[in-house]
XYZ file of C-alpha atoms in Angstrom:
777
model
C -90.375 -26.406 -52.519
C -93.739 -27.161 -53.988
C -96.479 -29.336 -52.629
C -94.554 -32.565 -53.017
C -91.773 -33.942 -50.883
C -88.114 -33.416 -51.766
C -85.794 -36.225 -52.752
C -84.286 -36.226 -49.287
C -87.578 -37.346 -47.797
C -87.233 -40.701 -49.515
C -83.943 -41.410 -47.692
C -85.185 -40.793 -44.169
C -85.359 -43.867 -42.024
C -88.853 -44.882 -41.118
C -88.000 -47.495 -38.527
C -89.352 -46.458 -35.167
C -92.280 -44.763 -36.878
C -94.098 -47.874 -38.081
C -97.255 -47.032 -36.174
C -97.380 -43.592 -37.752
C -96.743 -44.906 -41.243
C -99.179 -47.807 -41.000
C -101.973 -45.496 -39.928
C -101.149 -42.384 -41.942
C -99.403 -43.551 -45.129
C -101.792 -44.982 -47.649
C -102.429 -44.904 -51.337
C -100.025 -43.039 -53.527
C -99.130 -39.420 -54.008
C -96.866 -37.248 -56.090
C -93.307 -38.103 -57.010
C -90.567 -35.700 -57.869
C -89.188 -35.263 -61.302
C -86.482 -37.764 -62.086
C -83.285 -36.774 -60.222
C -81.322 -37.362 -63.399
C -83.324 -34.811 -65.329
C -81.275 -31.822 -66.408
C -82.347 -28.369 -65.425
C -83.684 -26.096 -68.134
C -81.020 -23.796 -69.576
C -78.276 -24.763 -67.114
C -76.443 -27.868 -68.262
C -73.735 -28.199 -65.655
C -75.900 -28.891 -62.617
C -78.344 -31.663 -61.823
C -81.900 -31.079 -60.713
C -81.929 -32.434 -57.176
C -84.871 -30.382 -55.935
C -88.541 -31.038 -56.317
C -89.204 -28.056 -58.521
C -86.872 -25.364 -59.790
C -86.736 -22.570 -62.301
C -84.035 -20.397 -63.797
C -84.574 -16.744 -62.921
C -81.595 -14.571 -63.747
C -79.595 -17.814 -64.200
C -80.150 -18.632 -60.508
C -81.756 -21.911 -59.499
C -84.720 -21.057 -57.300
C -87.511 -23.119 -55.763
C -91.053 -22.700 -57.005
C -94.236 -22.481 -54.989
C -97.511 -23.149 -56.725
C -100.310 -20.685 -56.104
C -103.734 -21.764 -54.887
C -106.675 -19.816 -56.269
C -109.231 -22.111 -54.663
C -111.380 -20.765 -51.820
C -110.634 -22.808 -48.695
C -114.055 -23.463 -47.222
C -113.252 -24.482 -43.674
C -115.148 -23.667 -40.480
C -113.088 -20.536 -39.805
C -113.751 -19.182 -43.297
C -117.488 -19.865 -43.031
C -117.650 -18.224 -39.613
C -115.823 -15.166 -40.935
C -118.134 -14.704 -43.906
C -121.256 -15.221 -41.821
C -120.122 -12.616 -39.307
C -119.084 -9.975 -41.833
C -121.214 -6.882 -41.755
C -122.328 -4.843 -44.753
C -119.811 -2.172 -43.795
C -116.928 -4.673 -44.025
C -118.138 -5.968 -47.382
C -118.410 -2.380 -48.641
C -114.896 -1.700 -47.332
C -113.588 -4.723 -49.262
C -115.176 -3.540 -52.516
C -113.933 0.031 -52.065
C -110.429 -1.232 -51.318
C -110.415 -3.237 -54.535
C -111.179 -0.160 -56.608
C -108.827 1.985 -54.552
C -105.983 -0.434 -55.188
C -106.817 -0.507 -58.903
C -106.634 3.297 -58.912
C -103.316 3.321 -57.021
C -101.834 0.719 -59.367
C -102.747 2.871 -62.368
C -101.514 6.069 -60.711
C -98.152 4.697 -59.577
C -97.521 2.752 -62.781
C -98.271 5.853 -64.858
C -95.867 7.938 -62.785
C -93.164 5.250 -63.020
C -93.656 5.006 -66.792
C -93.274 8.761 -67.092
C -90.207 8.686 -64.830
C -88.658 5.958 -67.008
C -89.119 8.021 -70.147
C -87.891 11.157 -68.445
C -84.723 9.384 -67.333
C -84.034 7.734 -70.692
C -84.627 10.883 -72.716
C -82.402 13.057 -70.560
C -79.557 10.581 -70.033
C -79.492 9.415 -73.663
C -79.990 12.976 -74.919
C -77.061 14.246 -72.859
C -74.855 11.398 -74.147
C -75.794 12.079 -77.765
C -75.317 15.815 -77.281
C -71.726 15.345 -76.090
C -70.968 12.977 -78.978
C -72.506 15.281 -81.599
C -70.596 18.310 -80.312
C -67.299 16.440 -80.538
C -68.111 15.250 -84.059
C -68.954 18.768 -85.193
C -65.419 19.698 -84.103
C -64.151 16.673 -86.123
C -62.812 14.996 -82.980
C -64.020 11.612 -84.151
C -61.917 9.371 -81.920
C -62.772 11.416 -78.850
C -66.418 11.289 -79.876
C -66.300 7.493 -80.058
C -64.499 7.287 -76.715
C -67.162 9.470 -75.096
C -69.989 7.554 -76.771
C -68.671 4.076 -75.934
C -67.528 5.167 -72.465
C -70.967 6.513 -71.529
C -72.631 3.392 -72.884
C -70.273 1.112 -70.994
C -70.659 2.985 -67.698
C -74.445 2.941 -67.920
C -74.443 -0.729 -68.915
C -72.123 -1.711 -66.073
C -74.359 0.045 -63.543
C -77.465 -1.708 -64.867
C -75.666 -5.072 -64.846
C -74.356 -4.583 -61.310
C -77.875 -3.864 -60.057
C -79.189 -7.049 -61.663
C -76.240 -9.258 -60.773
C -75.871 -8.311 -57.117
C -79.279 -7.081 -55.967
C -82.063 -8.687 -58.015
C -81.158 -11.328 -60.636
C -84.878 -11.819 -61.268
C -85.051 -8.296 -62.757
C -83.052 -9.334 -65.850
C -84.937 -9.809 -69.097
C -88.368 -8.489 -69.934
C -90.236 -10.065 -67.025
C -93.272 -10.908 -69.161
C -92.603 -14.700 -68.999
C -92.371 -14.460 -65.193
C -95.626 -12.500 -64.943
C -97.307 -14.906 -67.326
C -96.137 -17.867 -65.232
C -97.303 -16.204 -62.001
C -100.778 -15.604 -63.403
C -100.794 -19.261 -64.433
C -100.198 -20.303 -60.823
C -96.387 -20.438 -60.578
C -94.671 -18.342 -57.924
C -90.910 -18.352 -58.490
C -88.738 -16.812 -55.818
C -88.432 -12.971 -55.715
C -89.921 -12.351 -59.170
C -92.304 -9.751 -57.689
C -90.224 -8.648 -54.695
C -89.641 -4.927 -53.846
C -85.937 -5.275 -54.681
C -86.877 -6.629 -58.119
C -89.171 -3.641 -58.631
C -86.474 -1.079 -57.847
C -83.855 -2.778 -60.002
C -86.371 -3.140 -62.811
C -87.059 0.593 -62.836
C -83.518 1.927 -62.582
C -81.927 -0.939 -64.530
C -84.336 -0.379 -67.406
C -83.548 3.347 -67.520
C -79.803 2.716 -67.508
C -80.002 -0.139 -70.028
C -82.092 1.734 -72.592
C -80.088 4.925 -72.156
C -76.896 2.873 -72.678
C -77.900 2.383 -76.306
C -78.723 -1.317 -76.111
C -81.199 -2.609 -78.663
C -83.769 -3.256 -75.957
C -87.045 -1.693 -74.939
C -88.553 -0.529 -71.681
C -92.006 -1.827 -72.620
C -91.552 -5.433 -71.449
C -89.960 -4.335 -68.160
C -92.899 -1.970 -67.636
C -95.248 -4.981 -67.602
C -93.091 -6.574 -64.903
C -92.904 -3.245 -63.069
C -96.681 -2.881 -63.035
C -97.055 -6.422 -61.702
C -94.493 -5.737 -58.941
C -96.316 -2.548 -57.930
C -99.613 -4.438 -57.765
C -98.043 -7.218 -55.711
C -96.513 -4.758 -53.246
C -99.828 -2.977 -52.744
C -101.853 -6.193 -52.629
C -99.826 -7.874 -49.923
C -99.986 -4.815 -47.716
C -96.464 -3.588 -48.345
C -93.249 -5.236 -47.200
C -92.347 -6.133 -43.615
C -88.696 -6.404 -44.606
C -88.633 -2.730 -45.590
C -91.050 -1.689 -42.803
C -93.815 -0.802 -45.252
C -96.981 -2.513 -44.068
C -100.666 -1.704 -43.982
C -102.738 -3.961 -41.735
C -106.034 -2.821 -43.246
C -105.139 -4.702 -46.436
C -105.604 -8.050 -44.687
C -108.528 -8.822 -47.010
C -106.126 -9.275 -49.914
C -103.719 -11.706 -48.266
C -104.688 -14.554 -50.576
C -103.584 -15.722 -54.001
C -106.965 -15.100 -55.624
C -107.144 -11.357 -54.956
C -103.436 -10.858 -55.606
C -103.825 -12.541 -58.984
C -106.501 -10.023 -59.986
C -104.390 -7.082 -58.828
C -101.304 -8.344 -60.670
C -103.378 -8.743 -63.826
C -104.351 -5.073 -63.464
C -100.681 -4.228 -62.927
C -99.589 -6.043 -66.096
C -102.244 -4.226 -68.136
C -101.209 -0.905 -66.588
C -97.595 -1.594 -67.558
C -98.500 -1.958 -71.235
C -100.702 1.129 -71.074
C -97.846 3.139 -69.539
C -95.272 1.839 -72.027
C -97.240 2.404 -75.233
C -99.834 4.937 -74.060
C -102.389 2.362 -75.164
C -105.019 1.743 -72.449
C -107.276 -0.561 -74.467
C -104.261 -2.415 -75.809
C -103.099 -2.955 -72.236
C -106.382 -4.618 -71.285
C -106.292 -6.847 -74.344
C -102.630 -7.739 -73.734
C -103.494 -8.929 -70.234
C -106.429 -10.904 -71.626
C -104.643 -12.452 -74.609
C -101.099 -13.001 -73.419
C -100.683 -12.627 -69.659
C -103.718 -13.921 -67.761
C -104.715 -17.582 -67.558
C -108.069 -16.840 -65.873
C -110.476 -14.068 -66.770
C -113.920 -12.866 -65.809
C -116.110 -9.860 -66.556
C -115.482 -8.120 -63.199
C -111.737 -8.277 -63.821
C -112.203 -6.794 -67.304
C -113.975 -3.767 -65.866
C -111.390 -3.246 -63.113
C -108.459 -3.643 -65.521
C -109.998 -1.134 -67.913
C -110.373 1.345 -65.052
C -106.694 0.882 -64.133
C -105.453 1.533 -67.660
C -107.738 4.559 -67.969
C -106.066 6.024 -64.870
C -102.675 5.399 -66.502
C -103.771 7.227 -69.669
C -105.006 10.258 -67.709
C -101.823 10.437 -65.611
C -99.569 10.240 -68.670
C -101.556 12.831 -70.571
C -101.323 15.274 -67.681
C -97.581 14.747 -67.195
C -96.869 15.091 -70.922
C -98.753 18.401 -71.038
C -96.648 19.569 -68.111
C -93.412 18.677 -69.919
C -94.370 20.490 -73.113
C -93.569 23.735 -71.319
C -89.900 22.718 -71.360
C -89.577 21.938 -67.657
C -88.417 18.358 -68.144
C -85.000 18.879 -69.707
C -84.555 17.044 -72.985
C -87.784 15.152 -72.412
C -90.606 15.829 -74.812
C -93.128 13.853 -76.773
C -90.358 11.512 -77.883
C -90.295 9.527 -74.690
C -93.827 8.171 -74.900
C -93.940 6.889 -78.427
C -96.726 8.169 -80.636
C -96.394 7.608 -84.357
C -98.686 9.557 -86.651
C -99.194 7.878 -90.015
C -101.748 10.176 -91.557
C -101.306 9.519 -95.268
C -102.690 5.992 -95.415
C -105.321 5.687 -98.128
C -108.808 4.411 -97.415
C -108.854 2.037 -100.398
C -106.377 -0.626 -101.443
C -105.629 -2.095 -104.833
C -104.850 -5.738 -105.553
C -101.062 -5.105 -105.725
C -101.302 -3.422 -102.322
C -102.978 -6.447 -100.759
C -100.463 -8.798 -102.365
C -97.650 -6.675 -100.952
C -99.226 -6.850 -97.478
C -99.598 -10.643 -97.739
C -95.943 -10.835 -98.781
C -95.003 -8.750 -95.743
C -96.960 -11.088 -93.474
C -95.176 -14.151 -94.848
C -91.763 -12.513 -94.426
C -92.660 -11.475 -90.871
C -93.711 -15.020 -89.995
C -90.521 -16.560 -91.335
C -88.204 -13.950 -89.823
C -90.101 -14.021 -86.526
C -89.836 -17.794 -86.111
C -86.154 -17.613 -87.045
C -85.694 -14.823 -84.487
C -87.227 -17.021 -81.776
C -84.940 -19.894 -82.757
C -81.810 -17.769 -82.391
C -83.019 -16.216 -79.119
C -83.417 -19.752 -77.761
C -79.827 -20.630 -78.696
C -78.401 -17.375 -77.345
C -80.217 -17.742 -74.018
C -78.858 -21.233 -73.539
C -75.342 -20.032 -74.348
C -75.538 -17.010 -72.061
C -76.839 -19.131 -69.184
C -73.551 -21.025 -69.143
C -71.722 -17.707 -68.743
C -74.188 -16.151 -66.294
C -74.114 -19.107 -63.910
C -70.398 -18.522 -63.272
C -71.202 -15.537 -61.066
C -72.016 -11.822 -60.985
C -68.622 -10.771 -62.357
C -69.142 -12.814 -65.524
C -72.619 -11.360 -65.931
C -71.200 -7.832 -65.820
C -68.373 -8.719 -68.226
C -70.886 -10.141 -70.690
C -72.962 -6.964 -70.490
C -69.886 -4.779 -71.061
C -68.885 -6.921 -74.051
C -72.299 -6.540 -75.683
C -72.217 -2.812 -74.874
C -68.905 -2.374 -76.712
C -70.229 -4.400 -79.650
C -73.338 -2.198 -79.802
C -71.243 0.968 -79.626
C -69.039 -0.247 -82.499
C -72.121 -0.954 -84.609
C -73.843 2.323 -83.766
C -70.757 4.462 -84.364
C -69.015 2.499 -87.123
C -71.861 1.549 -89.482
C -72.968 5.138 -90.262
C -69.566 5.674 -91.881
C -70.738 3.285 -94.606
C -73.595 5.598 -95.550
C -73.342 8.455 -97.994
C -74.529 11.969 -97.235
C -78.040 13.066 -98.214
C -79.138 16.648 -98.977
C -81.556 18.041 -96.429
C -85.219 18.019 -97.529
C -86.333 21.519 -98.526
C -89.439 21.522 -96.344
C -88.160 19.750 -93.217
C -90.250 20.293 -90.088
C -87.126 20.663 -87.933
C -83.613 22.018 -88.344
C -81.545 20.016 -90.845
C -78.888 19.059 -90.135
C -79.117 19.130 -86.370
C -76.040 20.958 -85.103
C -75.003 21.176 -81.486
C -78.052 19.426 -80.086
C -79.898 16.141 -80.124
C -82.154 15.743 -83.143
C -83.198 13.504 -86.027
C -81.132 14.779 -88.977
C -77.620 13.842 -87.868
C -74.799 15.612 -89.669
C -72.232 13.012 -88.542
C -69.322 13.444 -91.001
C -71.360 15.231 -93.700
C -70.877 18.796 -95.024
C -73.331 21.598 -94.201
C -76.782 21.152 -95.714
C -76.502 17.377 -95.671
C -77.246 14.636 -93.165
C -76.309 10.984 -92.641
C -79.494 8.926 -92.901
C -77.993 5.878 -91.166
C -76.752 8.046 -88.290
C -80.300 9.416 -88.016
C -81.353 5.895 -87.042
C -78.366 4.809 -84.955
C -77.658 8.114 -83.186
C -81.102 8.500 -81.691
C -83.129 6.951 -78.928
C -84.980 3.845 -80.039
C -88.306 5.691 -79.934
C -87.023 8.450 -82.239
C -85.561 5.867 -84.623
C -88.961 4.171 -84.866
C -90.629 7.518 -85.457
C -88.214 8.256 -88.298
C -88.943 4.892 -89.922
C -92.700 5.398 -89.587
C -92.560 8.902 -90.991
C -94.908 9.309 -93.946
C -94.488 11.407 -97.075
C -90.702 10.984 -97.162
C -89.945 8.190 -99.623
C -86.357 9.264 -100.344
C -85.310 10.015 -96.769
C -83.514 6.646 -96.402
C -81.457 4.823 -99.023
C -82.036 1.128 -99.696
C -78.541 0.278 -98.467
C -79.239 2.189 -95.247
C -82.393 0.172 -94.561
C -80.630 -3.124 -95.315
C -77.716 -2.320 -93.001
C -79.993 -1.076 -90.232
C -82.258 -4.120 -90.464
C -79.311 -6.514 -90.286
C -77.824 -4.666 -87.322
C -81.122 -4.516 -85.395
C -81.908 -8.165 -86.088
C -78.469 -9.284 -84.930
C -78.146 -6.936 -81.951
C -81.674 -7.686 -80.770
C -80.833 -11.401 -80.612
C -77.439 -11.111 -78.901
C -78.620 -8.478 -76.406
C -81.594 -10.370 -74.975
C -80.420 -12.654 -72.194
C -77.747 -10.445 -70.657
C -78.147 -9.270 -67.051
C -80.130 -6.092 -67.649
C -83.875 -5.409 -67.796
C -84.642 -5.708 -71.489
C -87.822 -5.811 -73.518
C -88.367 -7.395 -76.913
C -91.013 -5.055 -78.300
C -88.660 -2.271 -79.415
C -85.986 -4.499 -81.087
C -88.720 -6.313 -82.990
C -90.425 -3.065 -84.027
C -87.103 -1.573 -85.172
C -86.189 -4.573 -87.298
C -89.727 -4.987 -88.660
C -90.112 -1.311 -89.506
C -86.786 -1.252 -91.360
C -87.565 -4.186 -93.648
C -91.143 -2.954 -94.056
C -89.893 0.432 -95.232
C -87.352 -1.330 -97.442
C -90.090 -3.308 -99.198
C -92.248 -0.203 -99.411
C -89.421 1.711 -101.104
C -88.865 -1.105 -103.607
C -92.578 -1.467 -104.388
C -93.151 2.299 -104.518
C -93.751 2.434 -108.313
C -96.513 -0.210 -108.211
C -98.121 0.454 -104.817
C -100.269 3.291 -103.548
C -99.304 2.687 -99.912
C -96.930 5.098 -98.227
C -93.490 3.856 -97.160
C -94.283 4.879 -93.575
C -97.339 2.630 -93.653
C -95.203 -0.192 -95.043
C -92.855 0.325 -92.094
C -95.766 0.022 -89.677
C -97.058 -3.122 -91.389
C -93.549 -4.591 -91.351
C -93.331 -3.972 -87.616
C -96.750 -5.591 -87.158
C -95.721 -8.642 -89.184
C -92.529 -9.126 -87.184
C -94.397 -8.660 -83.883
C -96.935 -11.261 -84.946
C -94.170 -13.632 -86.027
C -92.266 -13.425 -82.744
C -94.915 -12.899 -80.067
C -97.896 -14.595 -81.764
C -100.410 -12.085 -80.457
C -103.122 -10.718 -82.720
C -105.918 -8.692 -81.134
C -103.823 -6.894 -78.517
C -101.017 -6.058 -80.970
C -103.529 -4.770 -83.489
C -105.116 -2.414 -80.961
C -101.750 -1.291 -79.544
C -100.517 -0.368 -83.022
C -103.734 1.469 -83.828
C -103.512 3.426 -80.569
C -99.877 4.250 -81.329
C -100.614 5.553 -84.805
C -104.052 7.034 -84.142
C -105.398 5.923 -87.517
C -108.332 3.490 -87.799
C -108.044 3.343 -91.595
C -105.168 0.903 -91.215
C -107.238 -1.631 -89.268
C -107.919 -4.082 -92.141
C -104.294 -4.124 -93.263
C -102.904 -4.558 -89.734
C -105.378 -7.377 -89.052
C -104.432 -9.126 -92.288
C -100.683 -8.918 -91.767
C -100.923 -10.096 -88.139
C -103.066 -13.102 -89.006
C -100.758 -14.167 -91.832
C -97.517 -13.729 -89.881
C -98.851 -15.626 -86.859
C -100.148 -18.475 -89.014
C -96.842 -18.820 -90.855
C -94.719 -18.631 -87.695
C -96.878 -21.130 -85.771
C -95.914 -23.795 -88.288
C -92.256 -23.528 -87.161
C -92.148 -22.961 -83.394
C -93.875 -21.336 -80.423
C -94.046 -17.679 -79.489
C -90.997 -16.144 -77.860
C -92.596 -15.778 -74.420
C -93.838 -19.377 -74.473
C -90.333 -20.525 -75.378
C -88.770 -18.554 -72.527
C -91.324 -19.878 -70.029
C -90.337 -23.408 -70.999
C -86.595 -22.640 -70.982
C -86.776 -21.137 -67.514
C -88.343 -24.335 -66.230
C -91.681 -22.910 -65.140
C -94.286 -25.720 -64.899
C -96.771 -23.845 -67.071
C -100.240 -25.342 -67.510
C -101.437 -24.908 -71.086
C -105.064 -24.119 -71.863
C -105.412 -27.461 -73.635
C -104.368 -30.948 -72.622
C -101.711 -32.775 -74.595
C -103.092 -35.546 -76.848
C -101.098 -38.322 -75.134
C -102.930 -37.553 -71.874
C -106.023 -39.147 -73.369
C -104.346 -42.527 -73.035
C -104.022 -42.182 -69.251
C -106.392 -41.782 -66.329
C -105.925 -39.751 -63.155
C -104.992 -42.803 -61.116
C -102.086 -43.620 -63.439
C -99.877 -40.682 -62.464
C -100.418 -40.297 -58.709
C -97.636 -41.980 -56.771
C -96.764 -42.543 -53.169
C -96.477 -42.478 -50.337
C -99.574 -40.421 -49.532
C -99.620 -39.137 -45.951
C -103.011 -38.574 -44.363
C -104.157 -37.252 -40.988
C -107.062 -38.154 -38.800
C -109.670 -35.541 -37.969
C -108.230 -35.393 -34.450
C -104.512 -36.091 -34.807
C -101.622 -36.574 -32.429
C -99.239 -33.605 -32.400
C -96.196 -35.862 -32.746
C -97.577 -37.387 -35.955
C -98.207 -33.993 -37.506
C -94.756 -32.671 -36.602
C -93.102 -35.800 -37.939
C -95.031 -35.663 -41.232
C -94.114 -32.014 -41.721
C -90.463 -32.805 -41.078
C -90.094 -35.731 -43.469
C -92.079 -34.297 -46.390
C -92.371 -31.118 -48.376
C -96.074 -31.628 -49.057
C -98.263 -28.557 -48.819
C -101.542 -30.427 -48.669
C -102.629 -33.408 -46.561
C -105.923 -35.317 -46.809
C -107.874 -35.562 -43.554
C -109.648 -38.884 -42.909
C -112.325 -39.266 -40.244
C -112.106 -42.623 -38.501
C -113.617 -44.408 -35.525
C -114.837 -43.387 -33.013
C -115.961 -40.304 -35.006
C -117.357 -42.324 -37.951
C -118.336 -45.942 -38.516
C -115.977 -46.335 -41.477
C -113.118 -44.203 -42.840
C -114.376 -41.257 -44.871
C -112.685 -38.311 -46.542
C -113.193 -35.170 -44.473
C -111.207 -32.802 -46.700
C -107.774 -31.287 -47.211
C -105.616 -29.338 -44.777
C -102.751 -27.059 -45.856
C -99.243 -27.097 -44.388
C -99.332 -23.355 -43.681
C -102.587 -23.740 -41.742
C -101.182 -26.644 -39.747
C -98.187 -24.557 -38.710
C -100.394 -21.691 -37.508
C -102.535 -24.153 -35.571
C -99.497 -25.818 -33.985
C -98.055 -22.454 -32.996
C -101.320 -21.626 -31.198
C -100.989 -24.861 -29.135
C -104.687 -25.414 -28.536
C -104.121 -29.091 -27.742
C -106.109 -31.609 -25.726
C -104.863 -34.514 -23.654
C -107.550 -36.817 -24.960
C -108.553 -37.587 -28.513
C -111.712 -35.478 -28.579
C -113.031 -32.735 -30.825
C -112.263 -29.211 -29.663
C -113.393 -27.210 -32.678
C -115.439 -24.700 -30.683
C -112.389 -23.688 -28.643
C -110.276 -23.287 -31.771
C -112.955 -21.139 -33.405
C -112.857 -18.830 -30.390
C -109.044 -18.746 -30.272
C -108.345 -18.101 -33.966
C -109.662 -15.769 -36.655
C -109.707 -16.467 -40.389
C -107.122 -13.717 -40.908
C -104.659 -15.639 -38.722
C -104.438 -18.166 -41.573
C -104.082 -15.594 -44.373
C -101.142 -16.059 -46.692
C -98.029 -14.398 -45.340
C -95.652 -12.313 -47.418
C -92.425 -13.601 -48.904
C -90.443 -15.517 -46.284
C -92.738 -14.387 -43.438
C -94.735 -17.583 -42.931
C -94.568 -19.733 -39.820
C -91.694 -22.242 -39.937
C -91.714 -25.585 -38.148
C -88.223 -25.080 -36.723
C -89.419 -21.906 -34.979
C -92.011 -23.799 -32.928
C -90.826 -25.605 -29.825
C -92.657 -28.588 -28.332
C -92.003 -30.359 -25.055
C -92.522 -34.081 -24.519
C -95.968 -33.604 -22.994
C -97.222 -31.508 -25.917
C -95.994 -34.068 -28.449
C -98.285 -36.658 -26.839
C -101.346 -34.426 -26.986
C -104.003 -34.160 -29.712
C -105.256 -31.350 -31.933
C -108.567 -31.080 -33.768
C -108.022 -30.428 -37.476
C -111.688 -30.073 -38.440
C -111.902 -26.242 -38.079
C -109.031 -25.658 -40.561
C -109.859 -28.494 -42.976
C -111.237 -27.531 -46.375
C -114.327 -29.714 -46.362
C -115.133 -29.147 -50.035
C -111.898 -29.731 -51.980
C -112.109 -30.454 -55.679
C -111.883 -34.182 -56.346
C -112.053 -36.445 -59.393
C -112.638 -40.144 -59.692
C -109.554 -42.205 -60.459
C -110.919 -43.309 -63.842
C -111.227 -39.762 -65.225
C -108.957 -39.227 -68.208
C -105.801 -37.285 -67.413
C -106.614 -34.864 -70.244
C -109.959 -33.972 -68.672
C -108.374 -33.646 -65.229
C -105.680 -31.328 -66.647
C -108.266 -28.979 -68.148
C -110.204 -28.964 -64.870
C -107.030 -28.288 -62.858
C -106.029 -25.362 -65.058
C -109.439 -23.775 -65.454
C -110.102 -23.766 -61.703
C -106.606 -22.576 -60.775
C -105.963 -25.435 -58.370
C -102.920 -26.459 -56.402
C -104.260 -29.820 -55.246
C -106.781 -32.069 -56.967
C -107.839 -35.100 -54.935
C -108.252 -38.462 -56.654
C -110.879 -40.707 -55.046
C -111.572 -44.413 -55.721
C -114.327 -45.496 -58.079
C -115.383 -48.571 -56.118
C -116.623 -48.457 -52.510
C -114.882 -50.354 -49.747
C -111.411 -49.026 -50.532
C -109.422 -46.334 -48.742
C -111.320 -43.050 -49.272
C -108.506 -41.393 -51.263
C -106.156 -42.700 -53.939
C -103.793 -39.748 -54.239
C -103.366 -36.052 -54.997
C -102.752 -34.505 -58.397
C -100.554 -31.420 -58.398
C -99.072 -29.265 -61.130
C -96.071 -31.569 -61.479
C -98.200 -34.577 -62.258
C -99.355 -32.920 -65.489
C -95.864 -32.022 -66.676
C -94.544 -33.921 -69.681
C -91.266 -34.807 -67.958
C -93.086 -36.477 -65.076
C -95.537 -38.414 -67.231
C -92.925 -39.613 -69.720
C -90.685 -40.589 -66.811
C -93.368 -43.049 -65.708
C -94.551 -44.060 -69.194
C -91.593 -43.588 -71.563
C -93.375 -45.487 -74.340
C -95.880 -42.646 -74.832
C -95.275 -40.453 -77.850
C -95.856 -36.792 -76.912
C -96.247 -35.855 -80.590
C -99.356 -37.941 -81.075
């Protein structure tokens, strides 16, 4: 649970604890979301927990992340005692981890492409050989059977081992970098399933990409390295203790997300800009430099591995796995009809992109009802979509007529007895099936065929219309099933097909090549669905290696994003909301201006004295789920009650486990500073923190006292109760806080009014208290 108490805490009897409550419960604190509120996506269950999210259609609790530096006595003592050698070691480790993230992510990206190319190539080779022998039914059985087997394996991995690995993973990474830590989204099991599930899913012929999953994969690799490995799998490194905090892990995971994009698209600069524009919620110049270094390592690793594979030592793998589209015939000047055509493309991309997001929303909500029934239903849904995809891929090319081979083709036409681009399908010698050339290829090769320049008559208009409709439909119905699946490739395929279609139609009046139109169509659809501009522009330029297209790509992205923003949000923003992540936007909602910070904090607020009785602490931890407690100094330590700071639940548990108690109510901070080190209070890995039920206390210990001053953050962020909620929300988000203390404006009152947490800024919570507010104003 998050930093607020669960609903069950409200039902616990408080009789017999009146002394504790009268002295420690004051003011008001956070309330849960309304128990009657429905969970996002899942409609058949009620939200009875304090904070939940849907990851792989499983309800899981959410922990908020705390990027604030806890300045307590132990922390100050640690920093004062650190030598120059230790500081140098910390800096070197940061760069070493950035290098390792880039190295491992690059190798994993290469391994993904190697696996997809060889598995898919072998499948297509078997199918093509059977079709050459005119064994069409056997060819379909082999094609659909291979697809179904691969799909079932990918689904089984997701359904039984790591449900959080389903989907692209970009919304989860985006939420994590915003301060939301949903269960297992970066776990080692999720990483393994993401890698192998993505290979199997893409090789199974689904209209999905491995680019989105690579972002999640890079983040998982960074998380595994940053937390010092995994105790569960006996992979730990104690010398990484410096990074056992949310702040440093956030920076490493940002590097991992950027490395994932660089490995997927072979676009290092695009990876940095993707992390800046879409993934990260906090950025600084030092992080920019480290992220750029990570993506540069990825680029070098991929380049070296690709050169190695060009010697033919990687099976069917070649340049096709790491997509690189050369559009070399784009002119350097554009006429007025050309610009009008590009503007038209941008408008179409915006409309189609917003419509795509709308249908993805509906499909996700429908699939969640099926997926929540259990792993078997998840696998059956995946198999159903696999059969549907196989029918489309094998059946639709029969609608296309045969096309004579181009006289100056760069490769053998038609391709006989091997995997290639000019598919003979059912055509006579010297001819190829242009629709089969798109369907009977890996997704990367299909995109390359659509982007190919100087070949206006390679695809018929009917072929492009059929392929666009199939990719648009299959891309929508495939996303949301229990396999790792990215959205980049489906969107690029659909956008490139309608872009080439428009380019073919406008050929007589436009000087732009049809391959360039395909690229601009893909850019317009990407802008309409994902609403990114700068990063997409650079990624596309790095993919095509042609700076002359920069003005046109910029124009089409700006237009498509502007048009689509008038209808709905970007696809990743929609999925973040559907999954139930309490995402803090960069701006405050307008209705927050009508409220002040004191309006949304609710009670009861539990506080501790600077020297507190052990029994009171244990009882408070039992009856609440709070992760932060204000510490109030009282007599005889001060003349009047004053706010000392904030103490965290995890720190309290470590302190209680150490049992440095005193019989009398006196300060014992010096003894605690000698007994504990700052690293003792570092954030533990997943599920490895100290639990209250694991600590045993006898009657004598329960009556003793413990000094909380050494572990109390004496400089927590606080706002006055009259600050507008909008201003407090911006402050909370910009600083990456987990707790924001609200103090009274007038003297003479209790030193704290309440605590603002992430939930208090959520629309559901605010409208639950003030239903008369209009969120649209």
